[in-house]
Structure formats: C-alpha cells, structure tokens
Amino acid sequence: MKLIQWNHTHDCCQWKGVACSTKGNVIVLDISHEFIKGGNLTSLFNLQYLQRLNLAYNEFNSDFHYEFQNLQMNLRHLNLSNAGFMGQIPIEISYLIKLETLDLSTTFTSSQHALKLEKPNIVEVLQNLTTIKELYLDGLAISTKGEEWCHAVSSLQSLQVLSMSSCNLSGPLDPSLTKLQSLSVLQLSHNNLASPVPEHLGNLSSLKTLQLRNCGFSGVFPKAIFQLPSLEVLDMSDNQGLHGSLPPSIPHQLASLKFFNLSYTKFSGPLSESLLNMRQLSTLDLSNLALFHLSSGPMLLGGDNSFDGTVPSTLFALPSLQQLILSYNRFEGPLKELPNCSSSSLEMLDLSGNNLQGPIPSSIFQLKRLSLLQLSTNQFSGTIYLNKIRSLPHLKTFDLSHNNLSVVVDDADQDVSSSAFPMMNNLLLASCRNHTQLDLEIYNQINNVLVGMEGPFQNLGSNLFLLDLHGNQLQGPAPIFTKSIFYLDYSTTISAHSFQQTLLLDLSDNRFDGEIPKCLTTKSLSLRTLSNNPEDKWPNRDLSSTSSCINAFQLHRSDDGNRPLKLLDATSRI
C-alpha cells in the first residue's frame, strides 16, 4: 500500500509511487492496487508534466474521463487496467499522441463488457497513436470486422505488443498484420476468428509469444509458424477444428520455446526424439481433455488429439521442463527408465488415458520436485510399493487408477501414516489392489473386488472429504468415518457416526447388516440410496425426522422384495 504512507508534511517527490524531474515536476504517478473507491480525479488532470500514470486495479466505478486529454503534452505510459472505468472509450484518448504504452484491459468475467470501443471505434481511436509500442485492450467490446481492426492496428508501425483477448473480434486475420515486423507478442485468445490460421503469421519474424487459444480456428496448422526464429510461447489450445502434426525433426528455431500448448485440438502423429533440442521448454501440454468449472462442479470434455507412438524418454531430459501433460492420446508401449531424474525440474507429469504398458519405471520416483503424478487409465502392470513416494516430498496428487497394478506397502516398512507423506492430499487407486492406510483428502478406490471394510477403511483420517468405493462387494458392519466427509459413494458400503457435512450417500448393492445408523437423518444429506441390501440384515427404522434437505431418497428392492425402511411422512419433505 502506497497512499497510507504519504506524509503531507514531506515533499511529495519523496512519496512512494511518485517520481519527479530535476525541476521538481511530478512525472510519475503510480497508485495502482490501492482499492480506491470513487473519488474526484480532477486534480490529477492538472499534472501537465506527467509522463507515466498507473491507476490499475482500483474501483473508481465511473465513466471514462475525457479529461485524460489534458495530459497529452508529455504522457507516454497510461495504465488503466481494471481501474473500474465503464462505458465508451472517448475519442479524447486519441489525443494522447505521445503514448508508447496504453493498457485499457479489463478482466472479462461475464457476458457484459465494462468498457466499449464502438463509437468511436478502434479505427478512430488508434489513427493518431502512431508511437504506440504496447497496446492492451483485453476484455473491451470492439465491434469491428476483421479486416477493419487488422488495418487499424497494422498502421502502428512501432507496435511490439498487441493483446486483445476476449474482445468479440471477428476474423479472418488480415495479411496487413505482417506490416508489424517489430511485433513480439500477439495475444488474441477467446475471440471468434472462425477461420484457418493464416500462413502469413509465419512472416512475423520478431514474434516471441503467439497465443490464439479458443479462437474457432480450423483447417491445417501452417508449418511456417514452427519456423519462427524467436518463438518462446505458442498456445493454440481449445481450437477443436485445428489439425496438424509436429515436425518430424524439430527445427532449431524452436530451441527457444518455453511454453507449448496444443491441448484440445486435432493434432496427431508421433513425438520426435528431436524434442530434446527444445532445451528451454518448461511446459508441454498435448492433452486431450479440457476442464470446465461449472456451478455444479468440474466437468471434463474430451478433445480429439491423437498423438501416438511411444513417449520419448528424452523428454524427461529437458532441463527446464516443469509440466509435461500428454493425457488422453494414443501413446502405447512400455515407458522406459527416465534419464537424469535427479536433476529434473519436472513438477507435473500427466500420462493418463493412454495405452502405456508394462511396469512403471522406478526412476519416476526420483523426480524430486513432482507435485502431481497422474498415470491412470493405462495398462501399467506389476507391483507398486507405496513407500516409494516418500522420495517425492512435494507430491500432492498421485493417481494410479484403472491399471493392472497391485499397490502394497513394503513389509519392512509399515509406516504409511500422514506424517510419512506430509504434502499428500489426493490418492486415487481405482481398480488397484490396495493394502494401505493414509490420512488424505481424497481417497478413490473404484471397481475393486473388496469384500470387507478393515484396514484403511475402518480408520480413515480426519482430512477425508471424498470417498468413492463403488463397484465392490462389501459386506458386514458398516465402518466409522470422519465428520468432514461430504461425498460417499459405496454402491458397496458405508455408515458413519456423524454426517454433518455429507451431501451424497450411496449404500446400494451391498450386504450390510446390523442397525441402520441414526446419522442417516442428518439435515445436510441430499441423496440416499440404500437399495439391494438384505431386509433381514438391515431392520426397519423410522425416518420420519428426515431432513427437508433431501433431494432424492432411493429405497430399491431388497433381497426379499420388501423395502427395509419406513418412509412415513418423509416423502412429503422431498
């Protein structure tokens, strides 16, 4: 915070966020991130010597001020990003003819744009700003056709950065953009450009960042873009109609690439061993899934990437690689032992949803910096000793679900308490033969042939909030569970001493016996399925006090065809 440190008894040139010329004139004013609400900016527009003004991330909540024109004599850098201004950008902005940096961007979070560039439009506002080097208009509503806005920005011959994501732009991208030979950053993500990726983008020889995520691109990706000599960031993800393949030999021009994302596209083909030439690469995402967070929770959507062949072990030798995401493609064969693991920078490794076979290389457990390791939905086989993950001190998520694995604890070391894995909170072992006990947030063991509830299930840790054991054959008395749990799916088991936060409970298709717990009358339980448990094992219980929060209450037929519970007046509360 800067404003609270201003002392009006001192020279303002000594204030934090203020800089003055040798003559004592204020030339820099930075009051960004001060959470200023409302206020009168009139005095600010009297600072005629001001060269740099930053009002970003405040809450002025007012129309855009035309008085900015009063600063036209000297102002070179203007940052109004997320400052809380609303409405139409006035033509007076175009009077700031000495501007080199203009940032009017807003975080676009709804169907309404806070700022608009319509009347005047982008052509009129930019026509005089010929010295602009960096232009950020993300989140503005710009109602201009593709050819028009492209011509407007291409007239800015000194432009180095153009960022116009989420602007309702239409396509196609006009060849006039190739006039911008100084352009190093082009960010146009989340616009409806709805066209093929133009070949002429490969002529922007100074380009370092190209981000065209979710633009409705289709057709074949031009290989000329892979020849750009200085490219560091390439993001073409979420363009479902975009086809292409990686070059069989990675050109030396891509040696500087640091971030490479082709997820949720239709790229296909093998990965080349020459990927080793990309020594600066920190993120490689070729995954075939997109995750959307909806009001009802996260939802996974499959893409159409079809990378195939084997996973080159040389990928793991890339010294700067931090994220390797190859999920839901068509990779197959064994995963070879990994080179140089002890010096690896890898933090996220996701190979799930492929057809990888054979044992999991023991060298994976030498990737000391891993926080996420997802190997689910493959054909891995053999035995995994869970103790090995102790060598991964930062591991938070470990997913081996749906493989042909046996997960056990080394007999010589039975300590698998939460203190042994201090960072772990997500362990997913669906369709694995598990014999362990951990204190975790998520514990998923789906479709195993379990018949009892001893070991880890009788003594789950207090951090557990999701437990899914459906598709098993559990029997006997239901176990005791933690109070914090909110999702329980045991189309194969469960009972608890208290379900104060539980939202879903499914006990169907089991052979539980003994008393039905009184906790089933909790106020927060929203789904209960007790079907297909033998009536003589679970006697009737009066549920008349069942909460009105219940959204669905399923009491399917038990073994002898009778309902094991009395609904009484509970149905009137559903």
Coordinates of C-alpha atoms in Angstrom, one line a residue:
M1 CA 0.0 0.0 0.0
K2 CA 1.3 3.4 -1.0
L3 CA -1.3 6.0 -0.1
I4 CA -1.3 5.3 3.6
Q5 CA 2.4 6.1 3.7
W6 CA 2.1 9.5 2.2
N7 CA 3.0 12.2 4.6
H8 CA 1.7 15.6 3.6
T9 CA 4.3 17.4 5.7
H10 CA 7.0 15.9 3.4
D11 CA 7.9 16.7 -0.2
C12 CA 5.6 14.8 -2.5
C13 CA 8.5 13.8 -4.6
Q14 CA 9.5 11.5 -1.7
W15 CA 6.2 9.7 -1.6
K16 CA 6.0 6.1 -2.6
G17 CA 4.6 5.8 -6.2
V18 CA 5.7 9.4 -7.1
A19 CA 8.8 10.5 -9.1
C20 CA 9.8 14.0 -10.0
S21 CA 12.0 15.6 -12.5
T22 CA 15.1 17.5 -11.6
K23 CA 12.9 20.7 -11.6
G24 CA 10.5 19.2 -9.1
N25 CA 7.7 18.4 -11.5
V26 CA 5.7 15.2 -11.0
I27 CA 6.5 12.9 -13.9
V28 CA 5.4 9.5 -12.5
L29 CA 2.3 8.7 -10.5
D30 CA 1.6 5.1 -9.6
I31 CA -1.4 4.5 -7.3
S32 CA -2.2 1.0 -8.7
H33 CA -3.6 -1.7 -6.4
E34 CA -4.8 0.8 -3.8
F35 CA -8.5 -0.3 -3.9
I36 CA -9.6 3.4 -4.3
K37 CA -13.4 3.6 -4.5
G38 CA -14.9 6.6 -6.4
G39 CA -13.1 9.9 -5.8
N40 CA -12.6 13.0 -7.7
L41 CA -9.7 12.8 -10.3
T42 CA -9.9 16.5 -11.3
S43 CA -6.6 17.5 -9.7
L44 CA -4.8 14.6 -11.3
F45 CA -5.5 16.0 -14.8
N46 CA -3.6 19.2 -13.8
L47 CA -0.3 17.3 -13.7
Q48 CA 0.8 18.5 -17.1
Y49 CA 4.3 17.2 -16.9
L50 CA 3.2 13.7 -16.1
Q51 CA 4.9 11.0 -18.3
R52 CA 3.7 7.8 -16.6
L53 CA 0.3 7.3 -15.0
N54 CA -0.8 4.0 -13.4
L55 CA -4.3 3.7 -11.9
A56 CA -4.7 0.0 -12.4
Y57 CA -6.7 -2.3 -10.1
N58 CA -8.8 0.3 -8.3
E59 CA -12.6 0.7 -8.0
F60 CA -13.3 4.2 -9.4
N61 CA -16.7 2.9 -10.8
S62 CA -17.2 5.8 -13.1
D63 CA -17.5 6.6 -16.8
F64 CA -14.3 7.0 -18.7
H65 CA -12.9 10.6 -18.2
Y66 CA -12.5 12.7 -21.3
E67 CA -10.1 14.9 -19.3
F68 CA -7.2 12.5 -19.9
Q69 CA -6.6 14.7 -23.0
N70 CA -5.2 17.3 -20.6
L71 CA -2.1 15.1 -20.2
Q72 CA -1.4 15.0 -23.9
M73 CA 1.8 17.1 -23.9
N74 CA 4.0 14.6 -22.1
L75 CA 2.2 11.4 -21.2
R76 CA 3.9 8.3 -22.6
H77 CA 2.6 5.4 -20.5
L78 CA -1.0 5.1 -19.4
N79 CA -2.2 2.0 -17.4
L80 CA -5.9 1.9 -16.6
S81 CA -6.2 -1.9 -16.4
N82 CA -9.1 -3.0 -14.2
A83 CA -9.4 0.5 -12.7
G84 CA -13.2 0.4 -12.6
F85 CA -13.9 2.7 -15.5
M86 CA -17.0 1.9 -17.5
G87 CA -18.8 2.8 -20.7
Q88 CA -17.5 4.0 -24.1
I89 CA -13.8 4.9 -24.6
P90 CA -13.9 8.6 -25.5
I91 CA -12.3 10.0 -28.7
E92 CA -10.1 12.2 -26.4
I93 CA -7.8 9.2 -25.8
S94 CA -6.7 9.5 -29.4
Y95 CA -5.3 13.0 -28.5
L96 CA -2.5 11.4 -26.4
I97 CA -0.2 11.3 -29.4
K98 CA 3.0 10.6 -27.5
L99 CA 1.7 7.4 -25.9
E100 CA 4.1 4.4 -26.1
T101 CA 2.1 2.1 -23.8
L102 CA -1.7 2.0 -23.4
D103 CA -3.4 -0.5 -21.2
L104 CA -7.2 -0.3 -21.0
S105 CA -7.7 -4.1 -20.4
T106 CA -10.4 -5.4 -18.1
T107 CA -10.9 -8.9 -16.7
F108 CA -13.8 -10.3 -18.7
T109 CA -15.9 -12.4 -16.3
S110 CA -19.5 -12.1 -17.6
S111 CA -21.5 -11.6 -20.8
Q112 CA -21.2 -7.8 -20.3
H113 CA -18.1 -5.8 -21.2
A114 CA -17.4 -2.9 -18.8
L115 CA -15.7 -0.9 -21.5
K116 CA -16.6 -0.5 -25.2
L117 CA -14.7 0.7 -28.2
E118 CA -17.6 1.1 -30.6
K119 CA -18.5 4.8 -31.1
P120 CA -15.8 5.9 -31.7
N121 CA -14.4 2.6 -32.9
I122 CA -10.9 1.2 -32.9
V123 CA -10.0 2.8 -36.2
E124 CA -10.8 6.3 -35.0
V125 CA -9.1 5.9 -31.6
L126 CA -5.9 4.4 -32.9
Q127 CA -5.4 6.6 -36.0
N128 CA -3.3 9.3 -34.2
L129 CA -1.4 6.9 -31.8
T130 CA 1.4 6.3 -34.2
T131 CA 4.1 6.0 -31.5
I132 CA 2.4 3.1 -29.6
K133 CA 4.7 0.2 -28.8
E134 CA 2.4 -1.8 -26.4
L135 CA -1.4 -2.0 -26.7
Y136 CA -3.5 -3.9 -24.2
L137 CA -7.3 -3.9 -25.0
D138 CA -8.3 -7.3 -23.5
G139 CA -11.9 -7.5 -22.4
L140 CA -13.1 -4.5 -24.3
A141 CA -16.2 -4.8 -26.6
I142 CA -14.8 -4.0 -30.1
S143 CA -17.5 -4.1 -32.7
T144 CA -15.4 -4.0 -35.9
K145 CA -15.0 -6.5 -38.7
G146 CA -11.7 -8.5 -39.1
E147 CA -10.3 -6.5 -42.0
E148 CA -11.0 -3.2 -40.3
W149 CA -9.4 -3.8 -36.9
C150 CA -6.4 -5.6 -38.6
H151 CA -5.8 -2.5 -40.7
A152 CA -6.2 -0.2 -37.7
V153 CA -3.5 -1.9 -35.7
S154 CA -1.2 -2.6 -38.7
S155 CA -0.9 1.2 -39.0
L156 CA 1.0 1.2 -35.7
Q157 CA 4.4 0.5 -37.2
S158 CA 6.3 0.6 -33.8
L159 CA 3.9 -1.9 -32.2
Q160 CA 5.7 -4.6 -30.2
V161 CA 2.9 -6.0 -28.1
L162 CA -0.7 -6.5 -29.2
S163 CA -3.1 -8.0 -26.6
M164 CA -6.8 -8.2 -27.5
S165 CA -8.2 -11.3 -25.9
S166 CA -11.9 -11.6 -25.2
C167 CA -12.8 -8.6 -27.4
N168 CA -15.6 -10.1 -29.5
L169 CA -13.3 -9.8 -32.5
S170 CA -14.2 -11.5 -35.8
G171 CA -11.9 -12.9 -38.4
P172 CA -10.2 -13.7 -40.6
L173 CA -6.8 -12.3 -39.7
D174 CA -5.9 -9.9 -42.5
P175 CA -2.5 -10.1 -44.2
S176 CA -2.0 -6.4 -43.3
L177 CA -0.8 -7.6 -39.9
T178 CA 2.5 -8.7 -41.5
K179 CA 3.4 -5.0 -41.6
L180 CA 4.1 -5.3 -37.8
Q181 CA 7.7 -6.5 -38.2
S182 CA 8.6 -5.3 -34.7
L183 CA 5.7 -7.3 -33.1
S184 CA 7.0 -9.7 -30.4
V185 CA 3.7 -10.5 -28.6
L186 CA 0.4 -11.4 -30.3
Q187 CA -2.5 -12.4 -27.9
L188 CA -5.9 -12.8 -29.4
S189 CA -7.3 -15.7 -27.4
H190 CA -11.1 -16.1 -26.8
N191 CA -12.3 -14.4 -29.9
N192 CA -14.5 -15.8 -32.7
L193 CA -11.9 -15.6 -35.6
A194 CA -13.6 -18.7 -37.2
S195 CA -11.1 -19.2 -40.0
P196 CA -7.9 -21.2 -40.8
V197 CA -4.7 -20.0 -39.1
P198 CA -3.2 -17.8 -41.8
E199 CA 0.2 -18.8 -43.3
H200 CA 1.3 -15.2 -43.2
L201 CA 1.7 -15.3 -39.4
G202 CA 4.9 -17.1 -40.1
N203 CA 6.2 -13.8 -41.6
L204 CA 6.2 -12.1 -38.2
S205 CA 9.9 -12.7 -37.7
S206 CA 10.2 -10.9 -34.3
L207 CA 7.3 -12.9 -32.7
K208 CA 8.1 -14.4 -29.3
T209 CA 4.6 -15.0 -28.0
L210 CA 1.7 -16.3 -30.0
Q211 CA -1.4 -17.0 -28.0
L212 CA -4.5 -17.9 -30.1
R213 CA -6.4 -20.1 -27.6
N214 CA -10.1 -20.7 -28.2
C215 CA -10.5 -18.7 -31.4
G216 CA -12.5 -21.1 -33.5
F217 CA -9.6 -21.9 -35.8
S218 CA -10.0 -24.8 -38.2
G219 CA -8.0 -26.4 -41.1
V220 CA -4.4 -27.4 -41.1
F221 CA -1.9 -25.5 -38.9
P222 CA 0.8 -23.8 -41.0
K223 CA 4.2 -25.3 -40.5
A224 CA 5.7 -21.9 -41.2
I225 CA 4.9 -20.9 -37.7
F226 CA 7.2 -23.6 -36.4
Q227 CA 10.0 -21.8 -38.3
L228 CA 9.7 -18.5 -36.3
P229 CA 13.2 -17.9 -35.1
S230 CA 12.5 -16.4 -31.6
L231 CA 9.2 -18.1 -30.6
E232 CA 9.0 -18.7 -26.8
V233 CA 5.3 -19.2 -26.2
L234 CA 2.9 -21.0 -28.5
D235 CA -0.6 -21.6 -27.4
M236 CA -3.2 -22.9 -29.9
S237 CA -5.3 -24.9 -27.4
D238 CA -9.0 -25.2 -27.4
N239 CA -9.3 -24.9 -31.2
Q240 CA -11.3 -28.1 -31.8
G241 CA -11.2 -27.9 -35.6
L242 CA -7.5 -27.3 -35.9
H243 CA -5.5 -30.1 -37.5
G244 CA -1.7 -30.7 -37.7
S245 CA 1.3 -32.6 -36.6
L246 CA 4.6 -31.8 -35.1
P247 CA 7.6 -31.7 -37.5
P248 CA 9.4 -35.0 -37.7
S249 CA 12.6 -33.1 -36.9
I250 CA 12.2 -30.2 -34.5
P251 CA 13.7 -27.1 -36.3
H252 CA 16.5 -25.3 -34.5
Q253 CA 14.2 -22.2 -34.5
L254 CA 12.1 -23.8 -31.7
A255 CA 15.1 -24.2 -29.4
S256 CA 13.9 -21.1 -27.5
L257 CA 10.4 -22.4 -27.0
K258 CA 9.4 -22.3 -23.3
F259 CA 5.6 -22.9 -23.3
F260 CA 3.9 -25.2 -25.9
N261 CA 0.2 -25.9 -25.6
L262 CA -1.8 -27.8 -28.3
S263 CA -4.4 -29.3 -25.9
Y264 CA -7.9 -29.9 -27.1
T265 CA -7.1 -29.7 -30.8
K266 CA -7.0 -32.4 -33.5
F267 CA -3.2 -32.6 -33.8
S268 CA -1.9 -36.2 -34.3
G269 CA 1.2 -38.2 -35.1
P270 CA 4.2 -39.3 -33.1
L271 CA 6.5 -37.3 -30.9
S272 CA 10.0 -36.9 -32.3
E273 CA 13.2 -37.7 -30.3
S274 CA 14.4 -34.3 -31.6
L275 CA 12.2 -32.7 -28.9
L276 CA 15.4 -32.9 -26.9
N277 CA 16.5 -29.8 -28.9
M278 CA 13.9 -27.7 -27.0
R279 CA 16.2 -27.1 -24.1
Q280 CA 14.3 -24.1 -22.8
L281 CA 10.9 -25.9 -22.7
S282 CA 9.1 -25.6 -19.3
T283 CA 5.5 -26.6 -20.2
L284 CA 4.4 -29.1 -22.9
D285 CA 0.7 -29.7 -22.9
L286 CA -0.6 -32.0 -25.7
S287 CA -3.5 -33.4 -23.6
N288 CA -6.9 -34.4 -24.9
L289 CA -9.1 -33.1 -22.2
A290 CA -10.4 -29.7 -21.2
L291 CA -11.6 -28.9 -17.7
F292 CA -14.5 -26.6 -17.2
H293 CA -15.7 -25.4 -13.8
L294 CA -19.5 -25.2 -13.8
S295 CA -21.8 -24.2 -11.0
S296 CA -22.5 -27.9 -10.4
G297 CA -18.8 -28.7 -10.2
P298 CA -16.0 -29.5 -12.7
M299 CA -16.7 -31.3 -15.9
L300 CA -14.3 -33.0 -18.3
L301 CA -14.7 -32.7 -22.0
G302 CA -12.7 -34.9 -24.4
G303 CA -10.8 -33.4 -27.3
D304 CA -9.6 -35.0 -30.4
N305 CA -5.8 -35.1 -30.2
S306 CA -4.3 -38.3 -31.4
F307 CA -0.6 -38.2 -30.7
D308 CA 0.7 -41.8 -30.9
G309 CA 3.8 -44.0 -30.7
T310 CA 5.9 -44.2 -27.7
V311 CA 6.7 -41.4 -25.2
P312 CA 10.3 -40.4 -25.9
S313 CA 12.3 -40.8 -22.7
T314 CA 14.4 -37.9 -23.9
L315 CA 11.5 -35.6 -23.0
F316 CA 12.4 -36.1 -19.4
A317 CA 16.0 -35.0 -20.0
L318 CA 14.8 -31.5 -20.9
P319 CA 16.5 -29.4 -18.2
S320 CA 13.8 -26.7 -17.9
L321 CA 10.7 -28.8 -18.3
Q322 CA 8.3 -28.3 -15.4
Q323 CA 5.0 -29.5 -16.8
L324 CA 4.5 -32.5 -19.1
I325 CA 0.9 -33.2 -19.9
L326 CA 0.2 -35.9 -22.5
S327 CA -3.1 -37.2 -21.2
Y328 CA -5.8 -38.9 -23.4
N329 CA -3.8 -39.5 -26.5
R330 CA -2.8 -42.8 -28.1
F331 CA 0.6 -43.4 -26.7
E332 CA 1.5 -47.0 -26.2
G333 CA 4.2 -49.5 -25.3
P334 CA 6.4 -49.5 -22.3
L335 CA 7.6 -46.4 -20.6
K336 CA 11.4 -46.6 -20.4
E337 CA 13.5 -45.7 -17.5
L338 CA 14.0 -42.0 -17.4
P339 CA 17.3 -40.2 -17.7
N340 CA 18.7 -37.5 -15.4
C341 CA 15.8 -37.7 -13.0
S342 CA 17.8 -36.4 -10.0
S343 CA 18.4 -33.1 -11.8
S344 CA 14.9 -32.8 -13.3
S345 CA 12.8 -29.7 -12.9
L346 CA 9.5 -31.6 -13.6
E347 CA 6.7 -30.7 -11.2
M348 CA 3.6 -32.0 -13.1
L349 CA 3.5 -35.3 -15.0
D350 CA 0.2 -36.5 -16.6
L351 CA 0.3 -39.5 -18.8
S352 CA -3.3 -40.7 -18.0
G353 CA -5.7 -42.0 -20.6
N354 CA -3.2 -43.7 -23.0
N355 CA -2.3 -47.3 -23.6
L356 CA 1.1 -47.4 -21.8
Q357 CA 2.1 -50.9 -20.7
G358 CA 4.5 -52.8 -18.5
P359 CA 5.9 -51.8 -15.2
I360 CA 6.1 -48.2 -14.0
P361 CA 9.7 -47.1 -14.2
S362 CA 11.2 -46.9 -10.8
S363 CA 13.1 -43.8 -11.9
I364 CA 9.8 -41.8 -11.8
F365 CA 10.2 -41.8 -8.0
Q366 CA 13.4 -39.9 -8.4
L367 CA 11.7 -36.9 -9.8
K368 CA 12.1 -35.0 -6.6
R369 CA 10.1 -31.9 -7.5
L370 CA 6.9 -33.7 -8.5
S371 CA 3.7 -32.3 -7.0
L372 CA 1.3 -34.1 -9.4
L373 CA 1.8 -37.6 -10.9
Q374 CA -1.2 -39.0 -12.9
L375 CA -0.7 -42.4 -14.6
S376 CA -4.4 -43.5 -14.6
T377 CA -6.3 -45.4 -17.3
N378 CA -3.4 -47.2 -18.9
Q379 CA -2.2 -50.8 -18.9
F380 CA 0.6 -50.5 -16.4
S381 CA 1.2 -53.8 -14.5
G382 CA 3.3 -55.1 -11.7
T383 CA 3.6 -54.1 -8.1
I384 CA 3.9 -50.5 -6.7
Y385 CA 5.3 -50.2 -3.2
L386 CA 3.6 -47.1 -1.9
N387 CA 6.6 -46.4 0.4
K388 CA 8.4 -45.2 -2.7
I389 CA 6.5 -42.0 -2.8
R390 CA 8.3 -40.9 0.3
S391 CA 11.1 -39.9 -2.0
L392 CA 8.8 -37.3 -3.6
P393 CA 8.5 -34.8 -0.7
H394 CA 6.3 -32.3 -2.7
L395 CA 3.8 -34.8 -4.1
K396 CA 0.2 -33.8 -3.5
T397 CA -1.7 -35.9 -6.1
F398 CA -0.9 -39.5 -7.0
D399 CA -3.3 -41.3 -9.4
L400 CA -2.8 -44.9 -10.4
S401 CA -6.5 -45.6 -11.1
H402 CA -7.6 -48.2 -13.7
N403 CA -4.3 -50.0 -14.3
N404 CA -3.4 -53.7 -13.7
L405 CA -1.4 -52.8 -10.6
S406 CA -1.0 -54.1 -7.2
V407 CA -0.4 -51.3 -4.6
V408 CA 1.2 -52.6 -1.4
V409 CA 3.4 -51.5 1.5
D410 CA 6.9 -52.9 1.9
D411 CA 6.7 -55.4 4.7
A412 CA 9.9 -53.9 6.1
D413 CA 8.3 -50.5 6.5
Q414 CA 4.7 -50.3 7.6
D415 CA 4.7 -46.6 8.4
V416 CA 2.2 -45.1 5.9
S417 CA 0.7 -42.5 8.2
S418 CA 0.0 -39.0 7.1
S419 CA 3.3 -37.9 8.7
A420 CA 5.1 -40.1 6.2
F421 CA 3.5 -38.2 3.3
P422 CA 3.1 -34.6 4.7
M423 CA 2.1 -33.0 1.4
M424 CA -0.2 -35.7 0.0
N425 CA -3.9 -34.9 -0.2
N426 CA -5.2 -36.8 -3.3
L427 CA -4.6 -40.5 -3.7
L428 CA -6.6 -42.3 -6.4
L429 CA -6.3 -46.1 -6.7
A430 CA -9.4 -47.1 -8.6
S431 CA -9.1 -50.7 -9.8
C432 CA -5.9 -51.3 -7.9
R433 CA -5.3 -53.9 -5.3
N434 CA -4.6 -51.7 -2.3
H435 CA -3.4 -52.6 1.2
T436 CA -2.6 -49.3 2.8
Q437 CA -3.9 -46.7 5.2
L438 CA -3.4 -42.9 4.7
D439 CA -4.7 -39.6 6.1
L440 CA -5.8 -37.9 2.8
E441 CA -8.4 -35.5 1.4
I442 CA -9.4 -37.7 -1.5
Y443 CA -9.3 -41.5 -1.5
N444 CA -10.7 -43.2 -4.5
Q445 CA -10.7 -47.0 -4.9
I446 CA -13.4 -47.7 -7.5
N447 CA -14.3 -51.1 -9.0
N448 CA -12.1 -53.2 -6.9
V449 CA -13.3 -56.6 -5.6
L450 CA -13.3 -55.6 -2.0
V451 CA -15.4 -57.7 0.4
G452 CA -14.6 -56.2 3.8
M453 CA -14.1 -52.9 5.4
E454 CA -11.0 -53.3 7.5
G455 CA -7.6 -51.7 7.3
P456 CA -7.7 -48.2 5.9
F457 CA -11.5 -48.1 5.7
Q458 CA -12.0 -48.6 9.4
N459 CA -9.6 -45.9 10.4
L460 CA -9.8 -43.1 7.8
G461 CA -8.0 -39.8 8.5
S462 CA -9.7 -36.7 9.6
N463 CA -8.9 -34.8 6.3
L464 CA -11.0 -37.1 4.2
F465 CA -13.7 -35.3 2.2
L466 CA -14.4 -37.6 -0.7
L467 CA -14.6 -41.4 -0.7
D468 CA -15.7 -43.4 -3.7
L469 CA -15.7 -47.2 -3.4
H470 CA -18.5 -48.1 -5.8
G471 CA -18.4 -51.3 -7.7
N472 CA -17.2 -53.6 -4.9
Q473 CA -18.8 -56.4 -2.9
L474 CA -18.6 -55.2 0.6
Q475 CA -20.4 -56.9 3.5
G476 CA -20.6 -56.9 7.3
P477 CA -21.0 -54.0 9.6
A478 CA -20.5 -50.6 8.1
P479 CA -17.4 -48.7 9.3
I480 CA -16.9 -45.4 11.1
F481 CA -16.0 -42.4 9.1
T482 CA -14.8 -38.8 9.6
K483 CA -17.2 -36.0 10.3
S484 CA -15.8 -33.8 7.5
I485 CA -16.7 -36.1 4.6
F486 CA -19.2 -34.7 2.1
Y487 CA -19.3 -37.3 -0.7
L488 CA -19.7 -41.0 -0.1
D489 CA -20.4 -43.4 -2.9
Y490 CA -20.5 -47.0 -1.8
S491 CA -22.7 -48.7 -4.1
T492 CA -20.8 -51.1 -1.8
T493 CA -20.6 -49.7 1.7
I494 CA -20.8 -47.1 4.5
S495 CA -22.1 -45.8 7.7
A496 CA -20.9 -43.1 10.0
H497 CA -21.2 -41.7 13.4
S498 CA -22.0 -38.2 12.1
F499 CA -22.5 -36.8 8.6
Q500 CA -22.7 -33.1 9.5
Q501 CA -21.5 -32.1 6.0
T502 CA -22.3 -35.1 3.9
L503 CA -24.1 -34.3 0.6
L504 CA -24.3 -37.7 -1.0
L505 CA -24.6 -41.2 0.4
D506 CA -25.0 -44.4 -1.7
L507 CA -25.0 -47.7 0.0
S508 CA -26.7 -49.8 -2.7
D509 CA -25.8 -53.3 -3.8
N510 CA -24.0 -54.5 -0.7
R511 CA -24.7 -57.0 2.1
F512 CA -24.5 -54.7 5.1
D513 CA -26.0 -55.9 8.3
G514 CA -26.7 -54.6 11.8
E515 CA -28.6 -51.4 12.7
I516 CA -29.0 -48.6 10.2
P517 CA -27.2 -45.6 11.8
K518 CA -29.2 -42.7 13.2
C519 CA -26.9 -40.4 11.4
L520 CA -28.9 -41.1 8.2
T521 CA -31.4 -38.4 9.5
T522 CA -28.8 -35.6 9.1
K523 CA -30.0 -32.3 7.9
S524 CA -27.4 -31.9 5.1
L525 CA -27.7 -35.3 3.4
S526 CA -29.1 -34.8 -0.1
L527 CA -29.0 -38.3 -1.7
R528 CA -29.5 -41.6 0.0
T529 CA -29.5 -44.9 -1.8
L530 CA -29.9 -48.0 0.4
S531 CA -31.1 -50.4 -2.3
N532 CA -30.3 -54.1 -2.6
N533 CA -29.2 -54.8 0.9
P534 CA -30.9 -57.8 2.6
E535 CA -34.0 -56.8 4.6
D536 CA -33.3 -59.3 7.4
K537 CA -29.9 -57.8 7.9
W538 CA -31.0 -54.2 8.0
P539 CA -34.2 -53.9 10.1
N540 CA -36.8 -51.2 9.7
R541 CA -36.1 -47.8 11.1
D542 CA -38.5 -44.9 11.4
L543 CA -37.1 -41.9 9.3
S544 CA -39.9 -39.5 10.0
S545 CA -37.4 -37.0 11.2
T546 CA -35.5 -37.0 7.9
S547 CA -34.5 -33.5 6.9
S548 CA -36.3 -31.5 4.2
C549 CA -32.9 -31.0 2.6
I550 CA -33.2 -34.5 1.0
N551 CA -33.3 -34.2 -2.8
A552 CA -33.5 -37.8 -3.7
F553 CA -34.3 -40.8 -1.5
Q554 CA -33.9 -44.2 -3.1
L555 CA -35.1 -47.4 -1.4
H556 CA -34.8 -50.0 -4.1
R557 CA -35.9 -53.6 -3.6
S558 CA -34.0 -55.7 -1.1
D559 CA -33.3 -59.4 -1.5
D560 CA -36.8 -60.5 -0.5
G561 CA -38.6 -57.7 -2.4
N562 CA -39.5 -55.6 0.6
R563 CA -38.4 -52.1 1.5
P564 CA -36.2 -52.2 4.5
L565 CA -37.2 -48.7 5.8
K566 CA -40.4 -46.9 6.6
L567 CA -40.8 -43.6 4.8
L568 CA -43.7 -42.4 7.0
D569 CA -44.1 -38.7 6.2
A570 CA -40.5 -38.3 4.9
T571 CA -41.8 -38.3 1.3
S572 CA -43.7 -35.1 1.9
R573 CA -40.5 -33.4 2.7
I574 CA -38.7 -34.3 -0.5

